[in-house]
Short mmCIF file of C-alpha atoms in Angstrom, two decimals:
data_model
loop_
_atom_site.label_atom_id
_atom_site.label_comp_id
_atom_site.label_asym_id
_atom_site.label_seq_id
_atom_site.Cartn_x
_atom_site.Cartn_y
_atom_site.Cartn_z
CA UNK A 223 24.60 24.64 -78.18
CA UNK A 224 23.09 28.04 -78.52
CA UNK A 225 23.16 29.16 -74.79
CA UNK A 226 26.55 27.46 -74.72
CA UNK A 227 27.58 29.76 -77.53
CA UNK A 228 26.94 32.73 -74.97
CA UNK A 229 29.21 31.42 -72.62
CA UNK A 230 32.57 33.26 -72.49
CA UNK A 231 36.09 31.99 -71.68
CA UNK A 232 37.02 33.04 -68.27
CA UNK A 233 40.61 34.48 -70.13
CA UNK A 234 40.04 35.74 -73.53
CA UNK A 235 36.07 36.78 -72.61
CA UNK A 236 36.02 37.55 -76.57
CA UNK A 237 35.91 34.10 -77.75
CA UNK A 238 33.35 31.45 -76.17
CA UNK A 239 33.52 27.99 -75.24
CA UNK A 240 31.96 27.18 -78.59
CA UNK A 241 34.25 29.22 -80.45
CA UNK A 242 38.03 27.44 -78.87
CA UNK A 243 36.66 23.72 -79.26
CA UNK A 244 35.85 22.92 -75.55
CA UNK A 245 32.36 21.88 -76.04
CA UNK A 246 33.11 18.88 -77.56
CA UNK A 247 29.39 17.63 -78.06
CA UNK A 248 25.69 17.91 -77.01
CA UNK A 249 23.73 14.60 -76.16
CA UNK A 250 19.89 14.46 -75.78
CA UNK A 251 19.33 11.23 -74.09
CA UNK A 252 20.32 11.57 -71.08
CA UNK A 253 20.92 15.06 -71.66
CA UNK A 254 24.59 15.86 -71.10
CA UNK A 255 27.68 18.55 -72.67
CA UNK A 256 30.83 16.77 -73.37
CA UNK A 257 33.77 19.02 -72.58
CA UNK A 258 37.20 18.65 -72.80
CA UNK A 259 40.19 21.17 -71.25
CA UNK A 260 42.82 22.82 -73.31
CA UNK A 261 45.95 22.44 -71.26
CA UNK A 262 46.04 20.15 -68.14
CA UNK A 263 46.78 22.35 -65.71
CA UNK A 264 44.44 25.21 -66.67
CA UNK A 265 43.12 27.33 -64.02
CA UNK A 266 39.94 28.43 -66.07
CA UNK A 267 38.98 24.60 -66.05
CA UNK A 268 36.93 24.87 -62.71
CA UNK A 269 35.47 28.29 -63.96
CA UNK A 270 34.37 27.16 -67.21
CA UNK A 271 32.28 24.25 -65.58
CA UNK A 272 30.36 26.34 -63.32
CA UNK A 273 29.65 28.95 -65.94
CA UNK A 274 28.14 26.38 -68.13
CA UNK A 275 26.31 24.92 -65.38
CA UNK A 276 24.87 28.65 -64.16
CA UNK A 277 24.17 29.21 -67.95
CA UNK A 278 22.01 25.89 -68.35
CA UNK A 279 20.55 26.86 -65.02
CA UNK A 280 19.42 30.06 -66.27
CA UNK A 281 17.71 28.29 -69.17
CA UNK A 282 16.32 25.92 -67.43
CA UNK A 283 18.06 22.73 -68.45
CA UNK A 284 18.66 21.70 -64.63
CA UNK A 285 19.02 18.19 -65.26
CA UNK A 286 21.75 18.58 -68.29
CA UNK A 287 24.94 16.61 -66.86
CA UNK A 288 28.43 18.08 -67.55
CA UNK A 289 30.89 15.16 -68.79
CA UNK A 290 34.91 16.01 -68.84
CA UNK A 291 36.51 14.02 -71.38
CA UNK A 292 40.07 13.56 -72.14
CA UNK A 293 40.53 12.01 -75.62
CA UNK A 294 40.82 13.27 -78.26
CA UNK A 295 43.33 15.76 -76.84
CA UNK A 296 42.39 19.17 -77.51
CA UNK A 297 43.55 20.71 -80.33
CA UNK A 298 43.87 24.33 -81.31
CA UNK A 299 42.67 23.57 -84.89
CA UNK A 300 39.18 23.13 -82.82
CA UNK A 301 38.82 26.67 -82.83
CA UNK A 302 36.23 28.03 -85.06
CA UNK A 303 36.86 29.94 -87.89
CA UNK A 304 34.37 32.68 -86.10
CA UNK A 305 36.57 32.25 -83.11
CA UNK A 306 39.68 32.75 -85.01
CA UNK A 307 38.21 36.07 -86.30
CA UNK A 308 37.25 37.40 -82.82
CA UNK A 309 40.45 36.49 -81.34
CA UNK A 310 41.96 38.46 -84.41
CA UNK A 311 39.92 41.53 -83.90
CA UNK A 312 40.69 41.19 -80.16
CA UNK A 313 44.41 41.80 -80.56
CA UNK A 314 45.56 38.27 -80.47
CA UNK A 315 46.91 36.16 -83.24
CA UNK A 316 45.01 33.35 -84.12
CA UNK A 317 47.04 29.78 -84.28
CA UNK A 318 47.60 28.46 -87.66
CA UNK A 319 45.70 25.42 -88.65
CA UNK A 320 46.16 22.30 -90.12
CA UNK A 321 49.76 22.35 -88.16
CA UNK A 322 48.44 19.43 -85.58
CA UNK A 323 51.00 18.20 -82.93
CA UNK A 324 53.33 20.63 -81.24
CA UNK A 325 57.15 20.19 -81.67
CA UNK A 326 57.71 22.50 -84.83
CA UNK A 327 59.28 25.22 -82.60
CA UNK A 328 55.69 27.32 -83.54
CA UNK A 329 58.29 27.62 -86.81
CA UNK A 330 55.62 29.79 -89.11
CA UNK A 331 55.72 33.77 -87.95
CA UNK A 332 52.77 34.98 -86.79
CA UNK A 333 50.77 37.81 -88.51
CA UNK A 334 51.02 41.21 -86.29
CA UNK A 335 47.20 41.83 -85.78
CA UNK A 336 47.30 45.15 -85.81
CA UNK A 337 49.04 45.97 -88.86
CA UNK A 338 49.00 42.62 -90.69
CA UNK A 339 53.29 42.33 -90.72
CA UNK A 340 53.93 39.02 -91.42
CA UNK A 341 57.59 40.49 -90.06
CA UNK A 342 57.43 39.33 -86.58
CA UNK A 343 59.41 37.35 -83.70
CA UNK A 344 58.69 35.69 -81.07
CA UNK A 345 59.56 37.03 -77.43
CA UNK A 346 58.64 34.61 -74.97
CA UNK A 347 57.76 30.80 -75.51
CA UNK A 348 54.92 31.14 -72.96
CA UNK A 349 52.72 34.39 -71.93
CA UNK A 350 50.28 35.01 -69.60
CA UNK A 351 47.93 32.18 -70.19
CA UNK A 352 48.87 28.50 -70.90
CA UNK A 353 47.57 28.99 -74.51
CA UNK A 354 49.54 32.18 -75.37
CA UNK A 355 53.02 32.93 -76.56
CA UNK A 356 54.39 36.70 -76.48
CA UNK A 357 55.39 37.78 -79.79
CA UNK A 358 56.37 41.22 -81.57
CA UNK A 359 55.63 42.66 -84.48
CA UNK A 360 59.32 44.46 -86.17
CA UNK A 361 57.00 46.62 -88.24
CA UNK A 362 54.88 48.23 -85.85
CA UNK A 363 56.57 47.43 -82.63
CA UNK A 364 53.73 46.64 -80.83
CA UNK A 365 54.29 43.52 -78.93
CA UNK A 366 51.21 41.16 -79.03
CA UNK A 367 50.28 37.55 -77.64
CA UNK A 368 49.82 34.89 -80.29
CA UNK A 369 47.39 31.70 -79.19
CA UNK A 370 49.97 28.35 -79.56
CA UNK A 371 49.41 25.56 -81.89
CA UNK A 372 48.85 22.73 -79.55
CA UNK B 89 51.52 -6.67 -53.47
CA UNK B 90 48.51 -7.61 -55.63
CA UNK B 91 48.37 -6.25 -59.35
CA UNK B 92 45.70 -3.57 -58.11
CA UNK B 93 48.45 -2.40 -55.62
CA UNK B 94 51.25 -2.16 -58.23
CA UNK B 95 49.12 -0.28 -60.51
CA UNK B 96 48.46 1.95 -57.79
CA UNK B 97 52.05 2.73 -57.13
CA UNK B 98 52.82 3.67 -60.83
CA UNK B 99 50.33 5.53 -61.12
CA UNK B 100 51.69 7.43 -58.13
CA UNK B 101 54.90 7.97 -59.51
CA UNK B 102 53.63 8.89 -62.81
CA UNK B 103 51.84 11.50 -60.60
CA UNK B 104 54.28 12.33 -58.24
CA UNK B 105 57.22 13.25 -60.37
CA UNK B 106 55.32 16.38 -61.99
CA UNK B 107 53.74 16.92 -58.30
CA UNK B 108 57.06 17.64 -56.93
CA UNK B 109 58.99 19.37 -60.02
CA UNK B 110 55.81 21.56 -60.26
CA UNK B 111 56.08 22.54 -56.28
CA UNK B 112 60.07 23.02 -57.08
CA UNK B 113 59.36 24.68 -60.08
CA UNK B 114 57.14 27.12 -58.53
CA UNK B 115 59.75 28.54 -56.07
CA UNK B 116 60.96 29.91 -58.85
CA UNK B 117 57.79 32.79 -59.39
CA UNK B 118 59.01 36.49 -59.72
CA UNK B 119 62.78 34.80 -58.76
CA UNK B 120 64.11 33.51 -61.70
CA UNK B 121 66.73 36.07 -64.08
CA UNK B 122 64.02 37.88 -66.10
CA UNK B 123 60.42 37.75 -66.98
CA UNK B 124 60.36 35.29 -70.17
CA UNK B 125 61.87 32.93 -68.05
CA UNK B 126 59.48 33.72 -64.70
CA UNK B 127 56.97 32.64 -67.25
CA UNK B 128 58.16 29.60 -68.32
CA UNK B 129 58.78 28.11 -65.17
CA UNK B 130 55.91 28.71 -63.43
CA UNK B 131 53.68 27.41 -66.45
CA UNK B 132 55.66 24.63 -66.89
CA UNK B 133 54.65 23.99 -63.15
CA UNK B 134 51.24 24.39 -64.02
CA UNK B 135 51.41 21.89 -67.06
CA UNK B 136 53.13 19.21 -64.17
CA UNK B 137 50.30 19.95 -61.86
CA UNK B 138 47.33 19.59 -63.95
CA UNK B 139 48.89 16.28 -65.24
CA UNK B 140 49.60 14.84 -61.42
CA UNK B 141 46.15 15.65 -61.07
CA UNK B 142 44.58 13.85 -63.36
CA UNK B 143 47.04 11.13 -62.23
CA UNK B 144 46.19 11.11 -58.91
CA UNK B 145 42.45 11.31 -59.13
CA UNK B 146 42.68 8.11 -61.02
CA UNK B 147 45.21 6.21 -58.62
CA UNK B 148 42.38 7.41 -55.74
CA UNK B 149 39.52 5.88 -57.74
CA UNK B 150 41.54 2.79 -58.35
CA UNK B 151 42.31 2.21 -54.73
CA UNK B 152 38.14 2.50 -53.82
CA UNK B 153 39.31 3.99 -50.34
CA UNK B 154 37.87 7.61 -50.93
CA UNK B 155 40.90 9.93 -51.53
CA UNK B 156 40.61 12.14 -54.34
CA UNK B 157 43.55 14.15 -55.64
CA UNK B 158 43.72 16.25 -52.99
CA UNK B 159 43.82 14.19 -50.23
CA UNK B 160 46.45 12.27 -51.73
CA UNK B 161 48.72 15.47 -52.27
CA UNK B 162 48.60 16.84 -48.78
CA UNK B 163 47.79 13.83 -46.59
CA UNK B 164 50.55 11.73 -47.30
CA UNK B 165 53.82 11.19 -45.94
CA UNK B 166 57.11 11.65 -47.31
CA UNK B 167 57.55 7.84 -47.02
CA UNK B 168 54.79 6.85 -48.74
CA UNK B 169 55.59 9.64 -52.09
CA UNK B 170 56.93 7.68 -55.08
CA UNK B 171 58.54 10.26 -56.97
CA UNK B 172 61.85 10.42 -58.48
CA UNK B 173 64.87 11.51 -56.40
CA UNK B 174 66.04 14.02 -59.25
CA UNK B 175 62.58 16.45 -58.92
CA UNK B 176 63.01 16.85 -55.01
CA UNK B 177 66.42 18.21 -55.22
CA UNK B 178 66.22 21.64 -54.63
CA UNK B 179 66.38 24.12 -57.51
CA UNK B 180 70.00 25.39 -57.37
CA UNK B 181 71.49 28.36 -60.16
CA UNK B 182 69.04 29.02 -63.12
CA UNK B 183 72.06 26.56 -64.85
CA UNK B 184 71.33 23.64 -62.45
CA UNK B 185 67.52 24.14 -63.10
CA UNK B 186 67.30 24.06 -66.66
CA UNK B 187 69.52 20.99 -66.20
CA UNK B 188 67.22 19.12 -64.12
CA UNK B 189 64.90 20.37 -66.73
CA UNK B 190 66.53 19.23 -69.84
CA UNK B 191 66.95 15.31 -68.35
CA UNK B 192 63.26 15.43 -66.63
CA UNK B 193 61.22 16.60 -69.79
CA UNK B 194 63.53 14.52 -72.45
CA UNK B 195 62.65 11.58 -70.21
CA UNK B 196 58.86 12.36 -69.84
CA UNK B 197 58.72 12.77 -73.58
CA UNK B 198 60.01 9.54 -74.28
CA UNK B 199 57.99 8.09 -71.33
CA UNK B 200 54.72 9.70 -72.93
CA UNK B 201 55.40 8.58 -76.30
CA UNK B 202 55.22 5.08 -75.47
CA UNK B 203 52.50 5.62 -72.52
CA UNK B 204 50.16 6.74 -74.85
CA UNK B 205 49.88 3.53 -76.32
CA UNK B 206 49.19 2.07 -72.89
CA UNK B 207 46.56 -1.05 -72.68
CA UNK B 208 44.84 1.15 -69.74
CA UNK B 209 42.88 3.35 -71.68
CA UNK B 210 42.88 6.09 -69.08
CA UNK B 211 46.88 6.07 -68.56
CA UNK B 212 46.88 6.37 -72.42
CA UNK B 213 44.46 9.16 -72.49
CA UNK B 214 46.09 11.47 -70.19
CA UNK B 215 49.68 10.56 -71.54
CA UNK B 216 48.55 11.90 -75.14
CA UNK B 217 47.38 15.02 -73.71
CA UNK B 218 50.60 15.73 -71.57
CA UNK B 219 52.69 14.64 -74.52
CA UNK B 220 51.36 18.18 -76.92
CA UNK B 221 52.35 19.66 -73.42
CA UNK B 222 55.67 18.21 -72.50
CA UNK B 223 56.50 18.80 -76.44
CA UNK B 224 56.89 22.12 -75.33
CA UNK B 225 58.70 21.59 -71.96
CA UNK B 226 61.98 19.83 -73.94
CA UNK B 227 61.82 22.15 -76.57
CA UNK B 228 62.61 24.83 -74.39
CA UNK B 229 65.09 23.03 -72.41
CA UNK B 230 66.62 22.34 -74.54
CA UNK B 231 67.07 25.43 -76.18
CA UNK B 232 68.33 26.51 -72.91
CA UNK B 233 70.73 23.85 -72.35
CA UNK B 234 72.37 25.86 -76.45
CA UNK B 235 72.03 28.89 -75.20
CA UNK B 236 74.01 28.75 -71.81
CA UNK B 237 76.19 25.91 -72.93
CA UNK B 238 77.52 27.50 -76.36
CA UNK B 239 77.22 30.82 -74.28
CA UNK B 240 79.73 32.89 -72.08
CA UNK B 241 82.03 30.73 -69.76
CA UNK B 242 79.94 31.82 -66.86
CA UNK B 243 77.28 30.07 -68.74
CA UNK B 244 79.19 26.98 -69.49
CA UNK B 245 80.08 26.47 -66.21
CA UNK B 246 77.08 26.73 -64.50
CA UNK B 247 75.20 24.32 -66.62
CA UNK B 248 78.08 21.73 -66.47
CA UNK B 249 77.84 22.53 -62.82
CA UNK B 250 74.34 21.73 -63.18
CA UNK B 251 74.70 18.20 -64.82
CA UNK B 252 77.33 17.12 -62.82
CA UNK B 253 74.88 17.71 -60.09
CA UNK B 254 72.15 16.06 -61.94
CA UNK B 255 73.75 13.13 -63.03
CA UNK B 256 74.03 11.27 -60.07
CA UNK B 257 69.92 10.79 -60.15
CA UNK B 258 69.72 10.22 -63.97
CA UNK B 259 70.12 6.25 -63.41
CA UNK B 260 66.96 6.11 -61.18
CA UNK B 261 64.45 7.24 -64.06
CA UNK B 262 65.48 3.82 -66.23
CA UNK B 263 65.07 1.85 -62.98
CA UNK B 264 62.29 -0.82 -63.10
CA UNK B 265 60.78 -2.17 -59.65
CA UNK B 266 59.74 -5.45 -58.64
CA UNK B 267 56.19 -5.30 -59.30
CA UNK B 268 56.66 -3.59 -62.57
CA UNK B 269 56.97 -6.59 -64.69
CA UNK B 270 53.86 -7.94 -64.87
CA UNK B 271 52.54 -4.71 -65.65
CA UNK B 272 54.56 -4.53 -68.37
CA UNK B 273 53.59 -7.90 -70.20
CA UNK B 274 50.11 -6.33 -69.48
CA UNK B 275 51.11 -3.50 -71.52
CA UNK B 276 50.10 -1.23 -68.69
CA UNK B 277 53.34 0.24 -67.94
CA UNK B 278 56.07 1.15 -69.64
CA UNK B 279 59.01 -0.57 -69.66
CA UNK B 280 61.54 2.34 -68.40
CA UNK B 281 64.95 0.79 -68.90
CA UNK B 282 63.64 0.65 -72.78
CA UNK B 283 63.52 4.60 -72.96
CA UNK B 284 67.34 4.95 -72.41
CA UNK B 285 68.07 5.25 -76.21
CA UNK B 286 66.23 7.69 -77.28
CA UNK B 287 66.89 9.88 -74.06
CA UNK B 288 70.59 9.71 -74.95
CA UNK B 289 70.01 9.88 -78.66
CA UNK B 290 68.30 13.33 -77.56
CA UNK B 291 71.00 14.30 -75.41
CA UNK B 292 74.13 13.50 -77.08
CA UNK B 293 72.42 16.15 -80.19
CA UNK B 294 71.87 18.51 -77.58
CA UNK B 295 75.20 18.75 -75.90
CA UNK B 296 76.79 18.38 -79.12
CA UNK B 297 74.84 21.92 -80.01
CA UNK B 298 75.75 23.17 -76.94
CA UNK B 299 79.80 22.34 -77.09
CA UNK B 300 79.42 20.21 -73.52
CA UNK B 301 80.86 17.52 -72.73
CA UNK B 302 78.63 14.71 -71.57
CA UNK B 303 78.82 14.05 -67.79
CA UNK B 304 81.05 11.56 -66.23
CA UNK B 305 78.97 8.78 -64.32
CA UNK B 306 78.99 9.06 -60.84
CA UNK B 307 77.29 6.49 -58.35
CA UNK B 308 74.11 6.50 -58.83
CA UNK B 309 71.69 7.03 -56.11
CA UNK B 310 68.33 5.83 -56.28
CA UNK B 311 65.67 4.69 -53.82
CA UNK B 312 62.91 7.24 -54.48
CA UNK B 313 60.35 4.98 -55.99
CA UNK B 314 60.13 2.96 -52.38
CA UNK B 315 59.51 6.05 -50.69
CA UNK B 316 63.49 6.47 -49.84
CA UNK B 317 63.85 9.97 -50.05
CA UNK B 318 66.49 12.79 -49.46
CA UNK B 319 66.08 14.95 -46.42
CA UNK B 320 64.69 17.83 -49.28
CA UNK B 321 61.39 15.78 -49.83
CA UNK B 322 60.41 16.58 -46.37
CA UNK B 323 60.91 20.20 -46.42
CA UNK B 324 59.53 20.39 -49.48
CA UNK B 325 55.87 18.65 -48.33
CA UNK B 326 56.00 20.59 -45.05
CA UNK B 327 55.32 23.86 -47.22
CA UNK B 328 53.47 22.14 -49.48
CA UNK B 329 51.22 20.53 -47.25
CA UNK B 330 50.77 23.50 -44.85
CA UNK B 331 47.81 25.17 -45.38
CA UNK B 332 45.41 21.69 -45.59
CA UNK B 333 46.71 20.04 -42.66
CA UNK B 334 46.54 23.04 -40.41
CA UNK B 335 43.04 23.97 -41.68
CA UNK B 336 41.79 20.72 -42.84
CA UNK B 337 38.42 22.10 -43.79
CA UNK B 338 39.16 25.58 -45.42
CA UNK B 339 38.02 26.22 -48.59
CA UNK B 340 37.83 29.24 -51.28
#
């Protein structure tokens, strides 16, 4: 779990795999990592596996298997409270927790992570990852992307 | 056909509907009227695409002849595609797009809800995870279908437009086939002519929002599920299926 700690996501290189939920779990006998994917059809999916596999490689667990499993469907209440904080600092708005299935319209305004507005809308129901909505903060301007609750 | 075969070929359409709206939607990149909406599309695609993968890797494991995903994609014929005929129909105005939109996702929703509870554990898996996903998709539909129908009368117009297109393949998606019915008792499939109410539950709310009137009922046309497709299908593959026919090796 440690060197998979190290391993960054291909997207948001701030956060690791650890840190958004997609190592799911670490078995011993025979060794495997169970990971899941956030979003079906995301591109980082491939990218992720090989960069776990290259960072097992480099130390030295060669014969660790990679599992993909599907169920339980990710969840962005996975991500770690660490995470949350990084993707914070990083300019992103973390998701709020707790909210669980999708289909609440993202209702709850987002906190502007720059200047901590809770006076912000939402500009675009999908952004420039499959995790990310573009919002904007009416205090400071500054537009920012907020990860979705999924 | 066996049981293995008509699991086979729902699995297929389950994969081949978001193959082909995906491809469709994707036409849209850096075309559609401004950015939000260039955005949506295209990941909506992308949502599709994953999903008809993980459908189609399964249908190739099922069949035990050696085609992965891939080779199901691009080596197949239009005949032999199982997709609705609504998702091949090319992508029209913005207004006839988020229509096709609005009845696809509202459909898949309900078809997800109830797939999730599937007997085949895998078909149950993946359907929860493209539920949170879809979710999305017919939330934003039909937020659309408010905002141009309760919008200018450009607006109106355009989406009825779009309907009236639509409606004609509406029909198809509540269609059962022969083989489905065993698979159903199985609790495999879902039983599709069961998810009419709450798709028109959904969009009698929505149209009411939106000040449209619901379409009249033309004849339906159906015939996509047996591989009876419009002449759009084949274009639409022909691009699609390009690059790994011409260069079946190539890789990046």
């Amino acid at each position: 779990m440690d060197v998979l700690s190290h391993v960054p996501d291909p997207e948001i290189p701030v956060v690791s795999v650890v840190d958004l939920g997609i190592v799911r779990d670490v078995r011993e006998n025979p060794p495997s990592v169970v990971i899941t994917t956030t979003y079906s059809g995301c591109p980082a999916t491939q990218v992720i596996q090989s960069d776990i596999r290259k960072a097992l490689d480099d130390a030295a667990f060669a014969d660790v298997k990679i599992e993909v499993a599907l169920s339980p469907p990710w969840t962005s209440d996975w991500i770690t409270e660490d995470g949350r904080k990084k993707l914070h600092d990083y300019g992103i708005a973390p998701p709020p927790k707790g909210i669980g299935a999708p289909g609440l319209k993202n209702a709850q305004a987002a906190t502007c992570p720059r200047c901590g507005s809770i006076k912000t809308r939402e500009i675009s129901r999908f952004g420039s990852t499959p995790c990310k909505a573009l919002w904007q903060c009416e205090t400071c301007r500054e537009p920012f992307d907020r990860f979705k609750c999924h | 056909m066996t049981a293995n075969e008509a699991h086979f070929d729902y699995v297929l359409r389950l994969a081949d509907d978001g193959l082909i709206l995906s491809q469709r939607l994707g036409e849209w990149c850096g075309h559609a009227p401004a950015l939000e909406t260039d955005l949506s599309l295209t990941n909506i695609a992308l949502d599709l695409i994953g999903q008809a993968t993980l459908f189609l890797s399964y249908a190739g494991e099922m069949e035990g002849k050696g085609r992965d995903a891939d080779k199901l994609a691009f080596h197949r014929d239009v005949t032999k595609y199982r997709n609705c005929l609504l998702v091949e129909q090319p992508n029209g105005d913005f207004g006839r797009t988020i229509a096709r939109q609005f009845i696809f996702s509202t459909y898949q929703y309900a078809l997800y809800q109830q797939l999730s509870s599937s007997t085949d554990r895998r078909l149950a898996e993946i359907a929860a995870k493209a539920l949170k996903e879809t979710t999305y998709h017919a939330e934003l539909a039909a937020e659309w279908v408010v905002r141009l129908g309760d919008g200018t009368e450009e607006s109106n117009r355009r989406l009825k437009d779009g309907f009236e297109w639509c409606w004609r393949f509406v029909e198809e998606l509540f269609v059962t086939e022969p083989g489905d019915a065993a698979l159903v008792s199985a609790g495999i499939a879902v039983d599709a002519a069961k998810l009419r109410p709450a798709f028109d539950a959904v969009l009698a709310a929505t149209f009411a929002e939106a000040t449209l009137p619901l379409p009249k009922f033309p004849r339906p046309v159906t015939g996509g599920r047996k591989g009876h497709h419009s002449e759009h299908l084949g274009h639409l593959l022909a691009e699609m299926q390009f690059l790994p026919r011409a260069y079946p090796d190539a890789v990046w």
